[in-house]
Coordinates of C-alpha atoms in Angstrom, one line a residue:
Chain A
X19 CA -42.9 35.4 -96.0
X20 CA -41.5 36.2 -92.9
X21 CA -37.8 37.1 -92.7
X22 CA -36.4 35.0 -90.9
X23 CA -37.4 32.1 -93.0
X24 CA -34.5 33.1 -95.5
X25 CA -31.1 32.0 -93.9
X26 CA -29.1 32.3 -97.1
X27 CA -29.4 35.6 -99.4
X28 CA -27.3 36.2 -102.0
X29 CA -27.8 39.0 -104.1
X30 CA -25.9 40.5 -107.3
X31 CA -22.7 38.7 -106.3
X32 CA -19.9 39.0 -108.4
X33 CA -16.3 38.1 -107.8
X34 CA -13.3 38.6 -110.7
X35 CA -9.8 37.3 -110.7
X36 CA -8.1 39.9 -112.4
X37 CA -10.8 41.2 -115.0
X38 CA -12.4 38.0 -115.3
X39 CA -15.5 36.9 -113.4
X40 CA -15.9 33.9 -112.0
X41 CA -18.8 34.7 -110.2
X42 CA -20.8 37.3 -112.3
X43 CA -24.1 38.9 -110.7
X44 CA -25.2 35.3 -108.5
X45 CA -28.7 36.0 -106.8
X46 CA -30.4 33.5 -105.2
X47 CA -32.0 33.2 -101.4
X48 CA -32.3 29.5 -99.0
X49 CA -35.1 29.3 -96.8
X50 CA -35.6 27.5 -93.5
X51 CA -35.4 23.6 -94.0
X52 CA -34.3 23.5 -97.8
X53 CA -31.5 21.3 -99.6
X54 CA -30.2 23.4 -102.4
X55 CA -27.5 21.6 -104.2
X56 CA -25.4 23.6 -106.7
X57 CA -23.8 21.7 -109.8
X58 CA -22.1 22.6 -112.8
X59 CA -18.9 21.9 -114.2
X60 CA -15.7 21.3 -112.9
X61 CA -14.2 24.8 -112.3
X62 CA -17.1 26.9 -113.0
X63 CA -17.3 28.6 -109.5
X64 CA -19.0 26.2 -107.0
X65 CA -16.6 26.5 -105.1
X66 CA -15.7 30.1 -104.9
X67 CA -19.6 30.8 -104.3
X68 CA -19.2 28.2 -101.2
X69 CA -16.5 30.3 -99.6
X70 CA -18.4 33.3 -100.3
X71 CA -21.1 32.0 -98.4
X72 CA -19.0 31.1 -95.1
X73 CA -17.2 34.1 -95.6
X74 CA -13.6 32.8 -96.1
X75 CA -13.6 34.8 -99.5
X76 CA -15.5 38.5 -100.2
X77 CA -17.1 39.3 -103.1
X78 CA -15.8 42.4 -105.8
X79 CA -19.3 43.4 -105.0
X80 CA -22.4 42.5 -104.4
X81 CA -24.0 41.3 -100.8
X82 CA -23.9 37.5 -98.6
X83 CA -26.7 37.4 -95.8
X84 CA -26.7 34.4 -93.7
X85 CA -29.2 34.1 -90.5
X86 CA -30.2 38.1 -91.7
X87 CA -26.6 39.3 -91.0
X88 CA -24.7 40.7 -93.9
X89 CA -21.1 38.5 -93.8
X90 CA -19.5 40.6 -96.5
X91 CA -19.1 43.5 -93.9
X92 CA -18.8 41.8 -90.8
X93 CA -15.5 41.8 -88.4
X94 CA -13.7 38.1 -88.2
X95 CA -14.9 38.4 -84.3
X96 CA -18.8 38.9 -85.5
X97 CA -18.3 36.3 -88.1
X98 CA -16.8 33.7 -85.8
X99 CA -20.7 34.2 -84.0
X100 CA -22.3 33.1 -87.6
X101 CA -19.9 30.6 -87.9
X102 CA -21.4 28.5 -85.0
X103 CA -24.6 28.3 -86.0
X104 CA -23.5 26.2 -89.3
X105 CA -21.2 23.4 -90.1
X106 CA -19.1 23.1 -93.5
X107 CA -18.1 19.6 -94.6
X108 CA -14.8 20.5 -96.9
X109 CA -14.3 18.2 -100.0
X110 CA -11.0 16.4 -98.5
X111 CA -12.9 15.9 -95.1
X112 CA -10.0 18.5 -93.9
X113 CA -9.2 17.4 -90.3
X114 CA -6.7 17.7 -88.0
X115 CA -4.2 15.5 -88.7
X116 CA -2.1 15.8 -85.7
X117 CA -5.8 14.7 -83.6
X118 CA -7.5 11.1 -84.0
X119 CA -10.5 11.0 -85.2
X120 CA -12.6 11.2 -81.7
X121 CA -10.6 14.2 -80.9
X122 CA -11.8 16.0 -84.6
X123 CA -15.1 15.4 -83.7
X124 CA -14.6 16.7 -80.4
X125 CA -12.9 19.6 -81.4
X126 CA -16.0 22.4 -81.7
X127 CA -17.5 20.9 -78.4
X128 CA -14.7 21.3 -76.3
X129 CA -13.7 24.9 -77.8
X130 CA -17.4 26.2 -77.7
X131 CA -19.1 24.0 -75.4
X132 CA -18.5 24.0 -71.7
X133 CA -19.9 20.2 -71.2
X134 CA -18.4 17.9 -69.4
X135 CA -15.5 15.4 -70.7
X136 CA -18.5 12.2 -70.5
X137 CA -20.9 14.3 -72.2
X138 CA -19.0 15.5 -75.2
X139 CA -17.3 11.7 -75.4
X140 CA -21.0 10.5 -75.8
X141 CA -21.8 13.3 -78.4
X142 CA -18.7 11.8 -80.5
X143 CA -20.4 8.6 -80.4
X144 CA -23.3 9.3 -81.6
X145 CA -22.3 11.2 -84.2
X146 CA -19.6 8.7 -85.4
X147 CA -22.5 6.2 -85.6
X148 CA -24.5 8.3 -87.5
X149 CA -21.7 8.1 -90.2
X150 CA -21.3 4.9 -89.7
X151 CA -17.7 5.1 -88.5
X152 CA -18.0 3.7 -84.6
X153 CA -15.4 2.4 -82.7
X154 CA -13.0 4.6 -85.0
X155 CA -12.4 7.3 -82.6
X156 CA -9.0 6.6 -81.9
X157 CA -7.4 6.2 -85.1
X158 CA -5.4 9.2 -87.2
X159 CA -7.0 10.4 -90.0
X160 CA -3.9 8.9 -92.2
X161 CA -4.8 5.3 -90.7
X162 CA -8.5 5.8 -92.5
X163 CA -9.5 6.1 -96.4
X164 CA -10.3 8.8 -98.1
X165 CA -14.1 8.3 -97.6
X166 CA -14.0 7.8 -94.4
X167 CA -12.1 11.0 -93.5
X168 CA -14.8 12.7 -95.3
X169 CA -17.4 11.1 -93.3
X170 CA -15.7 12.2 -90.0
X171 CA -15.9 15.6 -91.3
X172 CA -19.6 15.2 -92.1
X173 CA -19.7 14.3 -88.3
X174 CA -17.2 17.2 -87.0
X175 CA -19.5 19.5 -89.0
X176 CA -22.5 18.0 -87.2
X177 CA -21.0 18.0 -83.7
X178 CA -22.6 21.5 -83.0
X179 CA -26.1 20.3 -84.1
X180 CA -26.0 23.3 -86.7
X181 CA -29.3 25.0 -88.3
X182 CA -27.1 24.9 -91.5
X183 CA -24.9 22.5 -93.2
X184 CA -22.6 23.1 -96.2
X185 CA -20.9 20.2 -98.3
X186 CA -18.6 20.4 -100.8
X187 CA -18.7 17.8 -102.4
X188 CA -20.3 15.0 -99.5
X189 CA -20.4 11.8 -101.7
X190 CA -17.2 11.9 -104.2
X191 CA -15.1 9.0 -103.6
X192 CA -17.9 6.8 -101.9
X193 CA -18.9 3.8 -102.9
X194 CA -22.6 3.6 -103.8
X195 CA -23.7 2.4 -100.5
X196 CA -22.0 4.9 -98.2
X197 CA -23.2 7.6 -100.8
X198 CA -27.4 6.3 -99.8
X199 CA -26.1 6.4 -96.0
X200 CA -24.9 9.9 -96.3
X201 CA -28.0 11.1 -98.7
X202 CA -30.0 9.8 -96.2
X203 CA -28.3 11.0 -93.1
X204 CA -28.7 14.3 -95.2
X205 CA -32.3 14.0 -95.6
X206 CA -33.4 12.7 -92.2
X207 CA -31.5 16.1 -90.7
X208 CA -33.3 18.2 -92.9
X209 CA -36.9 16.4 -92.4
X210 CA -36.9 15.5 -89.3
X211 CA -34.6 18.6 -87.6
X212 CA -35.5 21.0 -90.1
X213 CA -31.8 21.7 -91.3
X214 CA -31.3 23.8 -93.9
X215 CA -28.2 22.1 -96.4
X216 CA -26.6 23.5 -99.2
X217 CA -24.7 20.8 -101.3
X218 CA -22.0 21.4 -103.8
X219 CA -22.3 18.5 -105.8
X220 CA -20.9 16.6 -109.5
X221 CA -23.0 13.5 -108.1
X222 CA -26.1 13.6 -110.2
X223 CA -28.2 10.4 -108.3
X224 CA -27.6 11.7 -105.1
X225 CA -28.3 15.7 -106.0
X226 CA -31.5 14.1 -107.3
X227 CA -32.0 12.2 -104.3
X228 CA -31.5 14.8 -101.6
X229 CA -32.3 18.3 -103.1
X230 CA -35.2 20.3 -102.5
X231 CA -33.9 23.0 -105.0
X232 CA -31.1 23.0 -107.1
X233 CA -29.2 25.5 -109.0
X234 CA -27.3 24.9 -111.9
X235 CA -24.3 27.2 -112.4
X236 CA -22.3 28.2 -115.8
X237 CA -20.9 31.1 -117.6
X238 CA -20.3 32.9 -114.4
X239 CA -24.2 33.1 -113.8
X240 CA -26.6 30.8 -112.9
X241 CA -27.9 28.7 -116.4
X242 CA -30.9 27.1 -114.2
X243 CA -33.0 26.3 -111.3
X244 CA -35.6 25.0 -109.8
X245 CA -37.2 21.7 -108.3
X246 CA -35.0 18.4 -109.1
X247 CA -38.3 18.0 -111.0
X248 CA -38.5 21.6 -113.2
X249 CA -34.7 21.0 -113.7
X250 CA -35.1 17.2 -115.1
X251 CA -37.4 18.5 -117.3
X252 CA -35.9 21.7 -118.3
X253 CA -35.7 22.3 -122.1
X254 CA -31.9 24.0 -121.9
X255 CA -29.4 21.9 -123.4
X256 CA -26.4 22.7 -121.4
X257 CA -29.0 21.1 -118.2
X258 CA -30.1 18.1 -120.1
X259 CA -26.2 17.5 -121.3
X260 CA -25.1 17.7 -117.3
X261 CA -27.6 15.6 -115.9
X262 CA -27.3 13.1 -118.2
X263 CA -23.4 13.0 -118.5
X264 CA -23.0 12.9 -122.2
X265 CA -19.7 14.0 -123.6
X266 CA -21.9 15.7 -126.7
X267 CA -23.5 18.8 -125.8
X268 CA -23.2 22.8 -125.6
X269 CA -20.9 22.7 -122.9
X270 CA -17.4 23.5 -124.0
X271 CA -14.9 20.4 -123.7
X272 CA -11.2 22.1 -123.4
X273 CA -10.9 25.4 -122.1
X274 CA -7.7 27.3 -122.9
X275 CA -5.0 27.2 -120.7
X276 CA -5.3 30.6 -119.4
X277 CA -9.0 30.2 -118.8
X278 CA -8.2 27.2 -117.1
X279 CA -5.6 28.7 -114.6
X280 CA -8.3 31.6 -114.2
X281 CA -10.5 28.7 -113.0
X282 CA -8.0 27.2 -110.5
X283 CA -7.7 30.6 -109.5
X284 CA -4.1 30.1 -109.8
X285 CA -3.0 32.7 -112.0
X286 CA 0.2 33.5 -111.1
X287 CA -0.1 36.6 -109.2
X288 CA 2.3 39.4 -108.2
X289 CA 1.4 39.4 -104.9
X290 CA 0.3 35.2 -104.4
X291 CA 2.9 34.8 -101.4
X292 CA 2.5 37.7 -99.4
X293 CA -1.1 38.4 -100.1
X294 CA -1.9 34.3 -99.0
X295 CA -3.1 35.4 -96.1
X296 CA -4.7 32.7 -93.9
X297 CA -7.3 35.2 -92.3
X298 CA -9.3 35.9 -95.7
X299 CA -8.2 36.0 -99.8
X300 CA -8.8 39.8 -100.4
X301 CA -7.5 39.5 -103.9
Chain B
X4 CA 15.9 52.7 -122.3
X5 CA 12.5 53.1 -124.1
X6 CA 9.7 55.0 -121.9
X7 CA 7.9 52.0 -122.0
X8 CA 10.8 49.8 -120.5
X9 CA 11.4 52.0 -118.1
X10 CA 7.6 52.4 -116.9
X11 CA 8.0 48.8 -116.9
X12 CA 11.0 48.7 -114.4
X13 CA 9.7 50.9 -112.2
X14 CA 6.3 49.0 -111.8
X15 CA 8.0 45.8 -111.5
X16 CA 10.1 47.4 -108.4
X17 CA 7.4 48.8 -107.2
X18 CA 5.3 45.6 -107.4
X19 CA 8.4 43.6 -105.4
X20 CA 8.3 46.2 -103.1
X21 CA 4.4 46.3 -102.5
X22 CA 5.1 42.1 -102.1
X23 CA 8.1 42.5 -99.5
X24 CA 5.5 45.6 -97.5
X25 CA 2.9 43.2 -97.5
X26 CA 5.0 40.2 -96.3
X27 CA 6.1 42.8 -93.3
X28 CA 2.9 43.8 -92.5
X29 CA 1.6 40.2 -92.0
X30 CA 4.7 39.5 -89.6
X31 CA 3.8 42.6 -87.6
X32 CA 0.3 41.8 -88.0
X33 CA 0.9 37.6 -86.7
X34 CA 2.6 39.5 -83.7
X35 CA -0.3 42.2 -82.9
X36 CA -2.9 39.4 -82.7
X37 CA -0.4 36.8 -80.7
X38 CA 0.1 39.6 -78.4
X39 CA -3.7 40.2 -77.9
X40 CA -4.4 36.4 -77.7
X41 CA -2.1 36.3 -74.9
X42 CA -2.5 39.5 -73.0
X43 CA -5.9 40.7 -73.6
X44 CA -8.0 37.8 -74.5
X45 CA -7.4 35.9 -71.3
X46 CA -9.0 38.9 -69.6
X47 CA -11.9 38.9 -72.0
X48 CA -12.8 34.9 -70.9
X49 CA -10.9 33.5 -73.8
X50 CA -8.3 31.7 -71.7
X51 CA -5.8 30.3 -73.9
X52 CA -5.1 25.9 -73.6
X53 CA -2.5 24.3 -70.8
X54 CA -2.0 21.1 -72.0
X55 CA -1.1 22.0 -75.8
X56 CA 1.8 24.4 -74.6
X57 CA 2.7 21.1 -72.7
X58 CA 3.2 19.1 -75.6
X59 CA 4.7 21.9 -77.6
X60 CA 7.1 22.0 -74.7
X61 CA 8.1 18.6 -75.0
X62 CA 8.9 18.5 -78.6
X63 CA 10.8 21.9 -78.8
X64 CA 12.5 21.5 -75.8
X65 CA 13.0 18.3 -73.8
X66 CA 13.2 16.0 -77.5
X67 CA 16.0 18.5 -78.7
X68 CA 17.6 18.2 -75.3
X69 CA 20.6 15.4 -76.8
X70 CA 21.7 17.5 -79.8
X71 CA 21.7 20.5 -78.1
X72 CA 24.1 18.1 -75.2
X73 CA 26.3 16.9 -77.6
X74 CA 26.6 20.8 -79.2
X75 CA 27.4 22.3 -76.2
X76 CA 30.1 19.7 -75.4
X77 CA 31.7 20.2 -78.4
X78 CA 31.9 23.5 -77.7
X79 CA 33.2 23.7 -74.9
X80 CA 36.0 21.3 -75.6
X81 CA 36.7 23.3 -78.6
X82 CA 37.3 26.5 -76.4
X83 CA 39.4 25.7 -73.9
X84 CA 41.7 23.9 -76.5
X85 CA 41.9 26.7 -78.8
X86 CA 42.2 28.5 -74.9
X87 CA 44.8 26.1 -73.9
X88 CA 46.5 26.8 -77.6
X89 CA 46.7 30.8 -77.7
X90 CA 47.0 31.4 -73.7
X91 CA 49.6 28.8 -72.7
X92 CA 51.9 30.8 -75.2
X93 CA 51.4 33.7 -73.2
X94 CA 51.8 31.5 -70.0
X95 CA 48.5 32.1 -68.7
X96 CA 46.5 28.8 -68.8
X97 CA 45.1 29.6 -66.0
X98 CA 42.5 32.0 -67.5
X99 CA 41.1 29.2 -69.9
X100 CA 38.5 28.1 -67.6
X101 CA 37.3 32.3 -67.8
X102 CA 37.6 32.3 -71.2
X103 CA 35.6 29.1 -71.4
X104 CA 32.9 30.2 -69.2
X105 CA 32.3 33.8 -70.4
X106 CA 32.6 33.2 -74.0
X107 CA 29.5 30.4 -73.6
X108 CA 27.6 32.0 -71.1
X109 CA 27.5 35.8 -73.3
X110 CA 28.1 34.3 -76.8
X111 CA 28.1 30.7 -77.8
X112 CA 25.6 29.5 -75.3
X113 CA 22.4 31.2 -76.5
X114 CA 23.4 31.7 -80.5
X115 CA 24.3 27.8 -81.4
X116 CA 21.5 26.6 -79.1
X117 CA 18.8 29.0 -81.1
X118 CA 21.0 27.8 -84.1
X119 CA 19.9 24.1 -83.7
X120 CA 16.5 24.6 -82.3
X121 CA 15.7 26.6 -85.6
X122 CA 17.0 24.1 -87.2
X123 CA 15.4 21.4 -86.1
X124 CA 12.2 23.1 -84.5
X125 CA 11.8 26.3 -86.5
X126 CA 11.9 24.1 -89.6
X127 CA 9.4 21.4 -87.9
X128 CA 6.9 24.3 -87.0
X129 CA 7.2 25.7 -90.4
X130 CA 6.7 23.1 -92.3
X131 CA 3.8 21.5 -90.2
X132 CA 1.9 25.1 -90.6
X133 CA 2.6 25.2 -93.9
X134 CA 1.2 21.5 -94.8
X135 CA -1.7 22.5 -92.4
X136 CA -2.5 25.4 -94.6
X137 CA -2.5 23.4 -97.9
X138 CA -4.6 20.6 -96.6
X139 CA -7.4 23.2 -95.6
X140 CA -6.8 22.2 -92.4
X141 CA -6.3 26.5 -91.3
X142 CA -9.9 26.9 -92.9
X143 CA -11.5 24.0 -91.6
X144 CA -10.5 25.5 -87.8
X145 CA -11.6 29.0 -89.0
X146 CA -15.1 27.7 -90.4
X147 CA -15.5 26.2 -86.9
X148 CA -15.0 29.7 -85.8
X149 CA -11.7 28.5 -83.7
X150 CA -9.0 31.3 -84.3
X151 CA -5.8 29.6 -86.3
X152 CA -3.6 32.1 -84.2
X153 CA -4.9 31.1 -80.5
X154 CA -5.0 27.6 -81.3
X155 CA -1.7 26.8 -83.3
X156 CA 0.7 29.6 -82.9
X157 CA 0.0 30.6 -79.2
X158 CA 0.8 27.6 -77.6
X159 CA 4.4 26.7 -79.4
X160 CA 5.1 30.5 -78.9
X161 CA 4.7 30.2 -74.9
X162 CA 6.8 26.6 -75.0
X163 CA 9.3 28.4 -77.2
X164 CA 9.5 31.6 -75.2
X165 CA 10.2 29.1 -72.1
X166 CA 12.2 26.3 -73.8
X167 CA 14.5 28.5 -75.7
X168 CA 16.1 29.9 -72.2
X169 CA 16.0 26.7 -70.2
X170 CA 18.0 25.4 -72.7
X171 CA 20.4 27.8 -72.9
X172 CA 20.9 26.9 -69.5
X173 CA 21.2 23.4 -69.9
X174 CA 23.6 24.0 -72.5
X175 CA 25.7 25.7 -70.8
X176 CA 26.2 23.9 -68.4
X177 CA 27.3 20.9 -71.0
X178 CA 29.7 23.6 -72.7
X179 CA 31.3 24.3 -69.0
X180 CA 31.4 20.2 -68.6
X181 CA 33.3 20.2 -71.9
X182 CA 35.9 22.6 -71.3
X183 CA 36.4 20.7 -67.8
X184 CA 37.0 17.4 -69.3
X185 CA 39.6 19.3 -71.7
X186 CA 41.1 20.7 -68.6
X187 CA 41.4 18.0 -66.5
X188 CA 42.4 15.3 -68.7
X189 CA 44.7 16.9 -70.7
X190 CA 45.9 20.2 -68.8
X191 CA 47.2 20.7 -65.7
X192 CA 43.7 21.6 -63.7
X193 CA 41.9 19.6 -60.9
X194 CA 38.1 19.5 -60.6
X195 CA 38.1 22.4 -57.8
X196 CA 40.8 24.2 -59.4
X197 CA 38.7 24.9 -62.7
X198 CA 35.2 25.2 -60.9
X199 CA 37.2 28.1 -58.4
X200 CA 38.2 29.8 -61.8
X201 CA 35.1 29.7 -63.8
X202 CA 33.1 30.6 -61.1
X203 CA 35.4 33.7 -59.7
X204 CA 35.4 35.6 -63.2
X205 CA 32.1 35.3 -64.6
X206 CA 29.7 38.0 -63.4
X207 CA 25.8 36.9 -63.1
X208 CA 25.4 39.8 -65.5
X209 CA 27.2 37.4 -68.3
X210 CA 24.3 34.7 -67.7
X211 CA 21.7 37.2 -68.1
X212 CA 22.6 39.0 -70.9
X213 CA 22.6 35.6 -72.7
X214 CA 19.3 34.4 -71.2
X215 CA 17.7 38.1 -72.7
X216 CA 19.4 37.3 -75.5
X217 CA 18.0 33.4 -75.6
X218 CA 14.4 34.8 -74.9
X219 CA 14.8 37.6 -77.8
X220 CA 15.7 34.8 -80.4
X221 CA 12.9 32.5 -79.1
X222 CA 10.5 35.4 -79.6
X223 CA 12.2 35.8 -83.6
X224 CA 12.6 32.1 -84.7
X225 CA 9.1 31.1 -83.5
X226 CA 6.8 33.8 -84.6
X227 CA 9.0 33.8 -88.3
X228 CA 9.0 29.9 -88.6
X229 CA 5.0 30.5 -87.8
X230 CA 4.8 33.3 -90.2
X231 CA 6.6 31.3 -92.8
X232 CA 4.2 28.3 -92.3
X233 CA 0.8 30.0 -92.4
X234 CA 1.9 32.0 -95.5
X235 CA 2.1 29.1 -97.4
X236 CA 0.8 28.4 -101.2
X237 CA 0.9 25.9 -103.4
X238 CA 1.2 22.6 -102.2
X239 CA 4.1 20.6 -101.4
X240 CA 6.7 22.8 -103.1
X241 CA 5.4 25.7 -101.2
X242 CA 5.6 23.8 -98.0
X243 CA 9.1 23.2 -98.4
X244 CA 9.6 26.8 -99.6
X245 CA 8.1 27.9 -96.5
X246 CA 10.4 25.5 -94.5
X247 CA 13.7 26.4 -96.3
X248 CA 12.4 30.7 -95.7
X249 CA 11.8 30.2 -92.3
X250 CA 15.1 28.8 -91.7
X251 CA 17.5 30.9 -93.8
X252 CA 14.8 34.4 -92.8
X253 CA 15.2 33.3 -88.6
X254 CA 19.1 32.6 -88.9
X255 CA 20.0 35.5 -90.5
X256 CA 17.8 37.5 -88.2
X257 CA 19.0 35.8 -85.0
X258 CA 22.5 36.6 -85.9
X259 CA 22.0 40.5 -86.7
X260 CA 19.9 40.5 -83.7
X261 CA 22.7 39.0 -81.4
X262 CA 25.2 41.5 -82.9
X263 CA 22.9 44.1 -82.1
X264 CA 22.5 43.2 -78.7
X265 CA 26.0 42.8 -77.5
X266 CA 26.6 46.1 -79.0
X267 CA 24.0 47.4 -76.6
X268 CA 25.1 45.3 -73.4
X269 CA 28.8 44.8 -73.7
X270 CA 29.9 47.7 -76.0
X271 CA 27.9 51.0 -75.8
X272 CA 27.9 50.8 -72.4

């Protein structure tokens, strides 16, 4: 297999809050055109593996390759090069809310672009139809719902036509419809363009839908993975309980407080003010 | 004290004093990289935005324009009555309009103009920052590999470094109206009479020193209100934690730093 078929590696990653691991020894690798979607429970790491991947968070050990390059290591500078060859969709859509909604979109094109007012004002369009959302450029993201916000990130994240997409969380909080829009706005990019996606998802019709590969996390570790089809069949409990939503299962219910807060990752920490840095969490 | 009490004391100090290092370090650190974004980056091709400083302008400067009228006005009327009050004792009224004019230009002028525009745009930056950085907002401009520092904090640092001053001026000029209308309504001055005065004593060295001084708070309350704002944790509480810090951390340092200062320009020399 040729290297540069693999634009995700991940290998050994482990990441502790205090002495706990939230992340304990994660290996897994993407290749070239794949939709990998990563589920498990509320609060068992998705999350905190996503931000590994982009590089907002480093690991206690273990190594991140994206595109070949190893992020762990890298300067902000070299990273910032990574950083525009893939888009991230965050789970509250995150946009500017000083800037309407053409002006988000617009954002990357106009800071890392040197096209012309026209052009990027036609790129906006097109990608605010994709999501459905045309003739909204010139609202403020606090004049739009929650799922719509969330679809104008999908389309900032898209405005550099990256080789990479990351979602946390695409579909919560849309209705069924909009959900099939965005699964298959997801799946047409990845088909037809050959864009690699990684999905971070609780939404078990549309992980089925749009993944390639999934990976199923718990524990710290990974519990499973494997095609949508190895996974529906897998004989682990904890998999079958997940997928099919049942409130009986292996899966602890109530974790303890402190567990919990070790989840949140907000442990109350000596240093949580002055070490909330808004470069990188170093913790 | 048991051995175990004491060890920990002495980690507990030394943890708050780790915590206060590390909140230092990211101040001086906010300031290395503004200064790089905007000395050396221009010269690398990475020419910081016009129109945003524009707009920062605007809001820190030209919308805090009325207070910082009405301010000045009552401070100048309030000087040259307590003027009018101690001097006509001594029979010399006719040094009010001096008094008036050198105490605003050197003093009052730049320290209760920086004193409402942290107020009202220290806080503003701060908390706006700060609800930035809770809503992800910081991270979403850093995943699309836009630096937080050359897109937010440069520009209301420039219109801040420029806004500060100007109004100073303006102010002062409201602060000289003020202790004119006390003079000529109520004293014995004419319009000429009091210009003549103020003008003849003050020294272009007074306006300086207060425009240095003006620039050297604009330089404190904006990068500590920006400081303040990207630190933030927590949500809303820690937004208006962040607000409150920045206000109380750039008064208290605007006011040693103007002490410091006219020891250096009025006293030690």
């Amino acid at each position: 297999m040729p290297a540069d078929s693999k634009i995700i590696e991940v290998a050994g990653l482990v990441r502790k809050f205090g002495d706990r691991a939230v992340l304990n020894d994660i290996s897994f690798n993407v290749d070239r055109g794949e939709t990998l979607v990563i589920m498990g429970g509320s609060g068992c790491g998705k999350s905190t593996l996503l931000r590994h991947m982009i590089g907002a968070m480093k690991p206690t050990s273990g190594l991140v390759r994206l595109f070949g390059e190893e992020i762990t290591t890298l300067k902000e500078r070299e990273i910032e090069r990574i950083r525009l060859r893939f888009g991230m969709l965050f789970q509250s859509g995150a946009l500017l809310a000083s800037l309407t909604v053409g002006e988000n979109v617009a954002l990357p094109l106009l800071q890392h672009t040197k096209r012309s007012i026209d052009e990027i004002e036609d790129i906006v369009k097109q990608k605010l139809g994709m999501v459905g959302l045309t003739g909204f450029e010139n609202l403020k993201p606090d004049e739009i719902s929650g799922g719509m916000k969330k679809r104008v990130g999908l389309a900032r994240a898209l405005a550099l036509d990256p080789e990479l997409l990351f979602s946390d969380e695409p579909t919560s909080g849309l209705d069924p419809i909009m959900t099939a829009v965005i699964d298959e706005l997801t799946l047409k990019l990845a088909r037809g363009r050959g864009m690699t996606a990684v999905v971070v998802s609780h939404d078990m019709t549309s992980a089925f839908r749009i993944a390639t590969r999934m990976i199923m996390l718990g524990h710290g570790g990974i519990v499973a993975q494997g095609t949508p089809d190895e996974i529906r069949a897998s004989s682990n409990p904890e998999v079958q309980q997940f997928i099919h939503g049942e409130a009986d299962g292996p899966i602890p219910l109530n974790l303890s407080q402190e567990e919990h807060e070790h989840h949140q990752h907000v442990k109350p920490r000596p240093f949580a003010r002055a070490r909330g840095r808004f470069h990188r969490k170093t913790a | 004290m048991s051995n175990a009490e004491l060890l920990a004391f002495v980690s507990a100090r030394t943890l708050a004093f780790c915590a206060l290092n590390l909140q230092v370090r990211n101040y001086l650190q906010l300031n290395v990289s503004l200064l790089y974004w905007i000395l050396v980056a221009p010269f690398t091709g990475q020419f910081f935005k016009i129109a945003p400083i524009f707009r920062q302008m605007v809001f820190i400067g030209v919308r805090a324009a009325p207070m910082v009228a009405l301010t000045a006005f009552s401070v100048g009327v309030t000087l040259a009555m307590q003027a009018a009050h101690s001097l006509e004792s001594l029979g010399a009224e006719m040094y009010i309009p001096d008094l008036v004019m050198i105490t605003l230009l050197r003093e009052m002028g730049p320290v209760l103009i920086a004193v409402i525009v942290i107020g009202r745009s220290g806080s503003a930056v701060a908390a706006e920052l700060g609800t930035m950085k809770v809503s992800e907002e910081i991270e979403a401009l850093e995943v699309m590999a836009i630096n937080p520092i050359q897109f937010l904090v440069v520009p209301r640092f420039l219109s801040m470094m420029v806004m500060l001053p100007a109004l100073t001026i303006f102010g002062n000029y409201i602060g000289i109206l003020g202790g004119w209308a006390v003079c000529v309504s109520a004293l014995d001055f004419n319009t000429a009479g009091y210009v003549l005065r103020a003008l003849e004593s003050a020294e272009t060295w007074d306006l300086y020193s207060g425009m240095i001084k003006s620039v050297v708070f604009a330089w404190i309350i904006i990068t500590i209100a920006c400081n303040a704002g990207l630190s933030v944790e927590g949500g809303a509480e820690g937004v208006g934690q962040a607000t409150t810090t920045a206000v109380v951390q750039a008064l208290l340092a605007m006011l040693v730093m103007n002490a410091v200062l006219t020891g250096i320009f009025f006293f030690a020399a």
